[in-house]
Short mmCIF file of C-alpha atoms in Angstrom, two decimals:
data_model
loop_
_atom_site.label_atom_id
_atom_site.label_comp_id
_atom_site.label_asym_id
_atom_site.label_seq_id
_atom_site.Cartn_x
_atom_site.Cartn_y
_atom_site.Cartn_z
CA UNK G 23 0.00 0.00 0.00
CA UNK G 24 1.18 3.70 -0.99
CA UNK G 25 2.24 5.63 2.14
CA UNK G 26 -0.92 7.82 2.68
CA UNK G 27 0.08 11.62 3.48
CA UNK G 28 -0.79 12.87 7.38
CA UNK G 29 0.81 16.29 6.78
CA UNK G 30 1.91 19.15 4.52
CA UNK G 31 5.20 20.42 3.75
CA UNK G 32 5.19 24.05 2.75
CA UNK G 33 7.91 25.05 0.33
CA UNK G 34 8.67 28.68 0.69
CA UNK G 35 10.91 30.20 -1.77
CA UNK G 36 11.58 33.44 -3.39
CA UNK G 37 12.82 33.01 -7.19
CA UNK G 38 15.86 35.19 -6.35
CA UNK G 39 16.82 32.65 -4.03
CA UNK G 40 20.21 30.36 -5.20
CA UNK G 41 19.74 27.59 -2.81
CA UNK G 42 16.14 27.50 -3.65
CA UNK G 43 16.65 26.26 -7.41
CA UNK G 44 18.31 22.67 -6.30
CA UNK G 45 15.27 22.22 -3.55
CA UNK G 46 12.39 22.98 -6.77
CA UNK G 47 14.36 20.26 -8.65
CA UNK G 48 14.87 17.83 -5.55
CA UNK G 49 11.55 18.20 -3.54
CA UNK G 50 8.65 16.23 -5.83
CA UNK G 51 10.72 12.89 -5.91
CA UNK G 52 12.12 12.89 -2.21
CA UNK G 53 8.13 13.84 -1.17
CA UNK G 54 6.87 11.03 -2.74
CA UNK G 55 9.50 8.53 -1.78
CA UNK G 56 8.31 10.38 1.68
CA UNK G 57 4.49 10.02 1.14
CA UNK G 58 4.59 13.73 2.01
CA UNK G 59 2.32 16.37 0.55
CA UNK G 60 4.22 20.12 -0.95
CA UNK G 61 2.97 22.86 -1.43
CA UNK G 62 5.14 25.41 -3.38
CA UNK G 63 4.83 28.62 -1.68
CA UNK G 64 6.04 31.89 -3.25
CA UNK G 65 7.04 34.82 -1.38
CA UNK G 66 9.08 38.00 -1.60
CA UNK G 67 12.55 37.84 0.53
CA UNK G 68 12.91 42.01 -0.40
CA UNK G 69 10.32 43.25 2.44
CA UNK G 70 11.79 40.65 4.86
CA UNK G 71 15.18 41.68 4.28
CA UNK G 72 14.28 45.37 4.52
CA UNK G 73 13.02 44.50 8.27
CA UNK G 74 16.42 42.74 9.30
CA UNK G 75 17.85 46.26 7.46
CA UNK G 76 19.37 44.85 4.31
CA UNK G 77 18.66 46.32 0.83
CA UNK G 78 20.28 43.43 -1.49
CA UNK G 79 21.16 39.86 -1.34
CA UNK G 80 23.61 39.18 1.60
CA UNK G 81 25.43 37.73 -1.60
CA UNK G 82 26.24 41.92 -2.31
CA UNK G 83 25.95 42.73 1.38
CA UNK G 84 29.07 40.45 2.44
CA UNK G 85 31.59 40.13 -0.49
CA UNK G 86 33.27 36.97 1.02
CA UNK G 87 30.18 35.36 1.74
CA UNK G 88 29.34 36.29 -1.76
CA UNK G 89 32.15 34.57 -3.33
CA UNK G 90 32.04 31.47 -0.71
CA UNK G 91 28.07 31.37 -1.38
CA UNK G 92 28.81 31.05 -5.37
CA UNK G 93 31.36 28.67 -5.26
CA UNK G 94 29.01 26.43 -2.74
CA UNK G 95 26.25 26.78 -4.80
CA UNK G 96 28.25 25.48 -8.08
CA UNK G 97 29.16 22.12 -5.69
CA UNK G 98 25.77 21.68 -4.29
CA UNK G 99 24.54 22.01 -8.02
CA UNK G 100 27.45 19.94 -9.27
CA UNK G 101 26.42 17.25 -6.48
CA UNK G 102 22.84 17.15 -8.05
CA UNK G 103 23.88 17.10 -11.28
CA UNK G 104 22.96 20.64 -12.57
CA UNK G 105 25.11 23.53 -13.14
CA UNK G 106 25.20 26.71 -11.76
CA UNK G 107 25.73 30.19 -12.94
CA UNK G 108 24.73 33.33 -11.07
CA UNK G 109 23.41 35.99 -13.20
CA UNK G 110 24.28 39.22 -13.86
CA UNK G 111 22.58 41.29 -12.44
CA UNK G 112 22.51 39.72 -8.94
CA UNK G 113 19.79 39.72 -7.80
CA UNK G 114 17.69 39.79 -10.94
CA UNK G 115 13.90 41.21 -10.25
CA UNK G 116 11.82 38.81 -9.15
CA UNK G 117 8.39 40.29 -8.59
CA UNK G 118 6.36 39.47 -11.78
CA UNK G 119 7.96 35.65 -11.76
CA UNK G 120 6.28 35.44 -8.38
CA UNK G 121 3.33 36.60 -9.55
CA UNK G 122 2.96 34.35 -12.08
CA UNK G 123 3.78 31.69 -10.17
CA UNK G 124 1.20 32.44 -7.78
CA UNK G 125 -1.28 32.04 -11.23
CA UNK G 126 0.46 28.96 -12.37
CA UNK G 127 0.05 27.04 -9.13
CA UNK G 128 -3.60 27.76 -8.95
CA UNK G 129 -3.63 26.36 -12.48
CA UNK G 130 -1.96 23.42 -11.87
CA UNK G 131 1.84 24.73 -14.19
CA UNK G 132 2.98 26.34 -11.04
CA UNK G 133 5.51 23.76 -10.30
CA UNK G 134 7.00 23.41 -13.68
CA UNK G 135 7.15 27.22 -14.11
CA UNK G 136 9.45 27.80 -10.76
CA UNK G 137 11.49 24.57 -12.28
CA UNK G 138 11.90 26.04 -15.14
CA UNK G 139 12.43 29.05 -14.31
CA UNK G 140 14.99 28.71 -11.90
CA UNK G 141 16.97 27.05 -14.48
CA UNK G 142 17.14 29.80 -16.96
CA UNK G 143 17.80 32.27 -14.26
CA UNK G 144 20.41 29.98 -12.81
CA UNK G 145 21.73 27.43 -15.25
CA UNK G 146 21.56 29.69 -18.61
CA UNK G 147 22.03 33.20 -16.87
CA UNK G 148 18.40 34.34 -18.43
CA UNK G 149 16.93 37.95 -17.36
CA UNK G 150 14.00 36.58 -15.80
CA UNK G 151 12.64 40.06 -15.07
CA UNK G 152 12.33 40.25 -18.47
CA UNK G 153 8.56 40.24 -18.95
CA UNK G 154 9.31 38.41 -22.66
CA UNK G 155 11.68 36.14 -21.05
CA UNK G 156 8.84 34.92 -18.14
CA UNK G 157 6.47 34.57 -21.53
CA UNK G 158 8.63 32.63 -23.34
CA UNK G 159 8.95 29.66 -20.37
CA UNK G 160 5.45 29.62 -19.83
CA UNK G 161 5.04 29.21 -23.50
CA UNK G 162 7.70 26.41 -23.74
CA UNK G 163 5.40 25.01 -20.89
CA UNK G 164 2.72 24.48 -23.44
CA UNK G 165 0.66 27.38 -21.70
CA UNK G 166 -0.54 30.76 -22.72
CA UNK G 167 2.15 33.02 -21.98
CA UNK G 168 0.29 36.20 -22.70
CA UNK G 169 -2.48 35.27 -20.25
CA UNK G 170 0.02 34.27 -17.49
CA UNK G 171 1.31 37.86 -17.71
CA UNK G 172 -1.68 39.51 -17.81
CA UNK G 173 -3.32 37.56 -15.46
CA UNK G 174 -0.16 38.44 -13.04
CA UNK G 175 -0.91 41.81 -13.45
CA UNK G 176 -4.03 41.68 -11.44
CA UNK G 177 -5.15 43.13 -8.50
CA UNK G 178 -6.03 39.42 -6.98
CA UNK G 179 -2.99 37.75 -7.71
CA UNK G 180 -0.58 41.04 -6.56
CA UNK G 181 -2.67 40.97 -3.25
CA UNK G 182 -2.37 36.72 -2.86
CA UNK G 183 1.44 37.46 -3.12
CA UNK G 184 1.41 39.81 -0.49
CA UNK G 185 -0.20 37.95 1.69
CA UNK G 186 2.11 35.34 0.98
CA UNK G 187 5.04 37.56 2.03
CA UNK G 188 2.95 38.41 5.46
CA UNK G 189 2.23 34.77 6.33
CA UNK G 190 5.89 33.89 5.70
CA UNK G 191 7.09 36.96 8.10
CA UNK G 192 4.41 35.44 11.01
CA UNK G 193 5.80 32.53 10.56
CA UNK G 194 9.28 33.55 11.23
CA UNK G 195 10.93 32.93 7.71
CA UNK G 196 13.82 35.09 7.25
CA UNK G 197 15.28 33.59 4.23
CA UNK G 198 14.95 31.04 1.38
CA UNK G 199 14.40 28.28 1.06
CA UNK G 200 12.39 27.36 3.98
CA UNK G 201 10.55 24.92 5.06
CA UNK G 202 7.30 24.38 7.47
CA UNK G 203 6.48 21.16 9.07
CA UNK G 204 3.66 22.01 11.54
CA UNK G 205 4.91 24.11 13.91
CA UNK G 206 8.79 23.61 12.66
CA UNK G 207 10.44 25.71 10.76
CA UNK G 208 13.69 24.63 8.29
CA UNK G 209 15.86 26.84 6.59
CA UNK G 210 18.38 25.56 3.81
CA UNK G 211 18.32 23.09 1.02
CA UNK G 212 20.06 21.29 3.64
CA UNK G 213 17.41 20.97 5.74
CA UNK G 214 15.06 19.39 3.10
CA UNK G 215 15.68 15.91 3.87
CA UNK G 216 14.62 16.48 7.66
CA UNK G 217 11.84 18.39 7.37
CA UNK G 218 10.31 15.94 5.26
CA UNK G 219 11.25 13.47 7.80
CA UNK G 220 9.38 16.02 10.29
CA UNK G 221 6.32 16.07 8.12
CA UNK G 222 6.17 12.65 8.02
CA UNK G 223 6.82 11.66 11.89
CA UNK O 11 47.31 -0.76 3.99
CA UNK O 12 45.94 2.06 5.82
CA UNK O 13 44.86 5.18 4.05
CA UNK O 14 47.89 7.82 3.79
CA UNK O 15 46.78 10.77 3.91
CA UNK O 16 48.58 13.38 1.67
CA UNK O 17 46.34 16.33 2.62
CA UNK O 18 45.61 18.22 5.82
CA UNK O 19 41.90 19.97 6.33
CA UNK O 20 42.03 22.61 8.40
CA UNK O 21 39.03 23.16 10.66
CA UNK O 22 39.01 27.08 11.68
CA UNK O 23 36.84 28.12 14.78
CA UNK O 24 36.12 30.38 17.21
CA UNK O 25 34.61 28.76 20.83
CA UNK O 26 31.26 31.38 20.42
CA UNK O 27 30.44 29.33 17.23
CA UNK O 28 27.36 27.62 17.88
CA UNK O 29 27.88 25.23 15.03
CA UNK O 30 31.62 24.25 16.00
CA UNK O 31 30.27 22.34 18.25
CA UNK O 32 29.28 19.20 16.92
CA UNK O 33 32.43 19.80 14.43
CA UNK O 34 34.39 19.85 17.09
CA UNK O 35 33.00 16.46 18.59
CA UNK O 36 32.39 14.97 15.04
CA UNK O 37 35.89 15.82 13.14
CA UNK O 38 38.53 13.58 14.58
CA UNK O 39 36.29 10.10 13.84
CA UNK O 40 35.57 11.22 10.06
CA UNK O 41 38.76 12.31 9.21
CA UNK O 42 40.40 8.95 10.56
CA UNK O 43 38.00 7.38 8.50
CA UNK O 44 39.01 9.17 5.65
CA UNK O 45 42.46 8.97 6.51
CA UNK O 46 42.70 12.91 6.20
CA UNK O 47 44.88 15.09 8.52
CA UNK O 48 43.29 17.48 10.32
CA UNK O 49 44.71 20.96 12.26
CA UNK O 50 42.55 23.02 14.49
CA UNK O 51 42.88 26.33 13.82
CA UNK O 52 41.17 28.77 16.68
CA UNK O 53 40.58 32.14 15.33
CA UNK O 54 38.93 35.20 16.42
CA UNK O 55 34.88 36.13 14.81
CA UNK O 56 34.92 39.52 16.39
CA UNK O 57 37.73 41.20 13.84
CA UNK O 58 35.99 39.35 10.53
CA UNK O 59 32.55 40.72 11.71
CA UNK O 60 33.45 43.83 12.53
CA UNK O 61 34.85 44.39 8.59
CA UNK O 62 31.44 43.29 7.65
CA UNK O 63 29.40 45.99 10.18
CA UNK O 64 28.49 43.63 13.03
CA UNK O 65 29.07 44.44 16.53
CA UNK O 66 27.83 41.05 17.90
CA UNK O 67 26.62 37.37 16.81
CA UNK O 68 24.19 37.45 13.91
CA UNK O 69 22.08 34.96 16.09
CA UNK O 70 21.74 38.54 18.19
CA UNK O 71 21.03 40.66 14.90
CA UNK O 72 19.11 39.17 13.19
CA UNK O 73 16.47 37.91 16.05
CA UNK O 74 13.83 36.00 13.84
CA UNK O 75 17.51 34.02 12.51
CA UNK O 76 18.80 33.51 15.83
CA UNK O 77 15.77 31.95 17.25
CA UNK O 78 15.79 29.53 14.77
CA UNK O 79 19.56 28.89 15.01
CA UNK O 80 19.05 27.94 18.50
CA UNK O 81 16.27 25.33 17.42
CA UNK O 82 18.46 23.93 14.55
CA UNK O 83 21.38 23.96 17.00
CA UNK O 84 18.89 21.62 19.35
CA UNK O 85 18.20 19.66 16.29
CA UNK O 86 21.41 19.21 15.30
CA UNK O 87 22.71 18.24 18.37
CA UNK O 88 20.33 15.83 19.16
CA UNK O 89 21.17 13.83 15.84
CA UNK O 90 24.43 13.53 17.20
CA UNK O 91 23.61 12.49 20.95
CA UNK O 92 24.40 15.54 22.09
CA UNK O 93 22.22 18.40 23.94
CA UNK O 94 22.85 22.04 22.75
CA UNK O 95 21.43 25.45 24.96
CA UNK O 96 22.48 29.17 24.34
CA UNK O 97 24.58 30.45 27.50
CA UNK O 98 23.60 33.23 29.02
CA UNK O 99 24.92 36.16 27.79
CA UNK O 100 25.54 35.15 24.13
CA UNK O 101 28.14 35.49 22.77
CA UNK O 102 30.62 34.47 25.64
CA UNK O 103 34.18 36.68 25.65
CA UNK O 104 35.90 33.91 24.03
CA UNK O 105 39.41 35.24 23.72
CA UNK O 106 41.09 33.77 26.64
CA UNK O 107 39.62 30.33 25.57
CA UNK O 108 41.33 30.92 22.32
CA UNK O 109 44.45 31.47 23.69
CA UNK O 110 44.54 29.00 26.08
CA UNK O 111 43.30 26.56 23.52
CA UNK O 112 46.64 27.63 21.14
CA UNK O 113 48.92 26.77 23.59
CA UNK O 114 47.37 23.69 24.17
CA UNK O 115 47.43 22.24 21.19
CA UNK O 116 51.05 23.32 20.80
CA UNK O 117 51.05 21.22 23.93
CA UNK O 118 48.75 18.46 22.85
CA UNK O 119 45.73 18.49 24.84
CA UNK O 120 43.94 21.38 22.73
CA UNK O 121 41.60 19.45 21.15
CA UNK O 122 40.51 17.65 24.11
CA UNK O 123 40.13 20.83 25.29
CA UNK O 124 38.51 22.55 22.34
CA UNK O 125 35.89 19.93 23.18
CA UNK O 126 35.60 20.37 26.59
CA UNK O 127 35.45 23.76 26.34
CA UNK O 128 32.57 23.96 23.60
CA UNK O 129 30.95 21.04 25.91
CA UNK O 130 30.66 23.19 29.00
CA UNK O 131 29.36 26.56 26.87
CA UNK O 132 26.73 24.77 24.85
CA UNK O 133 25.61 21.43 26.71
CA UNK O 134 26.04 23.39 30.40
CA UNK O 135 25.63 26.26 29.54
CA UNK O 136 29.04 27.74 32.03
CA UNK O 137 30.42 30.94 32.18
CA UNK O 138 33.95 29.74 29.97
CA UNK O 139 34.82 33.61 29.68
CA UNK O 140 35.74 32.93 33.44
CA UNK O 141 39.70 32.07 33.75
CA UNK O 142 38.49 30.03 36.83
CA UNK O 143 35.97 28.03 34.74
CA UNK O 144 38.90 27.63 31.94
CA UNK O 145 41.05 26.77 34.44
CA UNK O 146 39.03 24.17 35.95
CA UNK O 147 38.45 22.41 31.91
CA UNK O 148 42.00 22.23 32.02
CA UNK O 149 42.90 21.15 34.86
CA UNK O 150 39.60 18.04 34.14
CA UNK O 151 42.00 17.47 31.33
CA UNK O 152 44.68 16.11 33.83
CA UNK O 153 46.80 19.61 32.94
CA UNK O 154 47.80 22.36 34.95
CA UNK O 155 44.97 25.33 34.53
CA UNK O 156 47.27 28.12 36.66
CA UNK O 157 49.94 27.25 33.77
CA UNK O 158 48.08 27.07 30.84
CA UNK O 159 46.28 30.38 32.18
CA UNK O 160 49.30 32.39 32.74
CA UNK O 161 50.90 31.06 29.40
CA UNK O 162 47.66 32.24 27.55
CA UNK O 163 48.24 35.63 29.10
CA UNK O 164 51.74 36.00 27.02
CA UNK O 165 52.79 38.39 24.08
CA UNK O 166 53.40 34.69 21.97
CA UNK O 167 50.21 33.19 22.23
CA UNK O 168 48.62 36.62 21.40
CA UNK O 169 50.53 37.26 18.59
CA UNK O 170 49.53 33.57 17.68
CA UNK O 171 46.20 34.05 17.75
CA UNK O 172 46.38 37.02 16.11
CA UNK O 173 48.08 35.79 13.19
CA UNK O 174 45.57 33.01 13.21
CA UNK O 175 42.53 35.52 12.76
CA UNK O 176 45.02 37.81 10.00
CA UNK O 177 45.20 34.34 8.14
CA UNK O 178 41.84 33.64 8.46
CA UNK O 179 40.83 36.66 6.91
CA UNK O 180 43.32 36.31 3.66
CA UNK O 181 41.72 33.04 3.50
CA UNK O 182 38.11 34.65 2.83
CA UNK O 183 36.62 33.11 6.03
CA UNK O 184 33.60 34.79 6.86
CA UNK O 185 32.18 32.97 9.64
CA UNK O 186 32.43 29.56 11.46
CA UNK O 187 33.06 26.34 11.64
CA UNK O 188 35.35 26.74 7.86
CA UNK O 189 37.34 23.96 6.75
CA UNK O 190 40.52 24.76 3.95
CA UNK O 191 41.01 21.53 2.31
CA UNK O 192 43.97 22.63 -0.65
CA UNK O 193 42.43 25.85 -2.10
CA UNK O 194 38.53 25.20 -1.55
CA UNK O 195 37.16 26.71 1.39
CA UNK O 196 33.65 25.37 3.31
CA UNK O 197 31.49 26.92 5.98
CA UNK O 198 29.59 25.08 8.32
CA UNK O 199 29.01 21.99 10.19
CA UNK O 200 26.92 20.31 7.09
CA UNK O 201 29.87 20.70 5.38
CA UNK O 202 32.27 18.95 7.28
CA UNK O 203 31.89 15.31 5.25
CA UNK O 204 32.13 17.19 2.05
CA UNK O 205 35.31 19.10 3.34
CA UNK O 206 36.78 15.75 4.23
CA UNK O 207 36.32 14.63 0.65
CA UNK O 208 37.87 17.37 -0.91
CA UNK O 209 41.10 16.70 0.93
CA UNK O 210 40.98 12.84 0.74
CA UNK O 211 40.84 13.67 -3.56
#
């Protein structure tokens, strides 16, 4: 018999996050080999690093972090058999991706989207700020592009993003990716293996 | 045959590193595994924060990141068999510690007492800016506290330690536990197995 799933994993993750793009391309298999349920949750890291009083990516903020943080990230990529390229600009704007995102999941292409997406921001170096750019994946997805984007642009979908963002501050998230387990909170794609152990127990 | 090992990974720390901890207590077992050579190399935090802004621990600045640093500290631990609690005040003044523990390993009983020493901080939560409490760790060691006390009070040791922290900084270290293995650098306890097999290759 199929392990049944008790409880939910919650997936928070801002696209502009590095260590976020190995978790969207690790999390679906290891949560069903887990008989754990995901949820992809999109949120903005900006606001939440403006409260802890930082206006970039602690990438910019801490040069030799920076450096260390790029040269982990091409490893941890390495070690899952992707590659990794930071793009340029760092951090690339990652509003409307969020936003469509937000669409996409209610529509059932979220998933793929932040996949794919975080592989042409992070594997090919793509200016996914780019309006055209966002288009063009959700197109290759064998969805309307020009709907996603307009769609994105509406009122609902800005204000279910920004009540994202709000949940994700109650819930103490100060960074991406994270992870929620009931009442336990995981930060790190190093953490995903035990907070799916702590959704499942 | 046994392994030989032809490289030497460094382990860099500083005794208010939460996450040194369980390096500290996990290192020497792993690296005779992987027949790799391994140097402790206590440095000083303070100096490399203060070039990035910070006046204290991040787990202090940042409080929404230190709460959960304490929790993934507990977590941590407790995979490992061990118990983990914040000392009261946090940070502890660890510079004596450091000294003492330079001199000791010159002497050969500073990684017992790098262990002891992160032991009573984080599983008893002691007072180990205190000479007497350092003393007493040493002395538990079978060594002679007074000694090691007045020797970590000389213009050698602190010159030690200070080139220790000057090297530490060429090296790009940022924070702590780091591990040099040849010219790759890694931060953190969850990289400690990945450190080792950099310098076994």
């Amino acid at each position: 018999m199929a392990n049944t799933a008790t409880t939910t994993l919650d997936f928070w993750f801002d696209f502009a996050s590095t260590y976020s793009y190995p978790v969207a391309v690790r999390i679906r298999p290891l949560a069903a080999e887990a008989g754990v349920k995901v949820r992809f949750r999109p949120f903005l890291l900006g606001p939440i690093f403006k409260a802890q009083g930082w206006d970039t990516s602690p990438f910019n903020l801490y040069p030799a972090k920076g450096r260390y943080m790029v040269r982990d990230c091409e490893r941890e990529a390495a070690a899952n058999g992707l590659t990794f390229r930071l793009p340029e600009p760092f951090p690339q704007n990652t509003l409307l991706a969020a936003r469509v995102a937000v669409g996409g999941l209610e529509d059932g292409w979220g998933e793929e989207f932040s996949r794919a997406l975080y592989r042409a921001q992070f594997a090919e170096g793509r200016q996914v700020g780019d309006p055209q750019v966002i288009g063009e994946i959700v197109n290759a997805l064998g969805q309307d592009g020009a709907a996603a984007l307009a769609r994105a642009g509406g009122d609902d979908i800005k204000q279910k993003l920004r009540a994202n963002t709000e949940e994700a501050q109650r819930l103490g998230i100060f960074g991406a990716p994270s992870f929620i387990a009931g009442v336990e909170l995981f930060w790190g794609n190093d953490r995903l293996e035990q907070a799916l152990r702590a959704a499942r127990d």
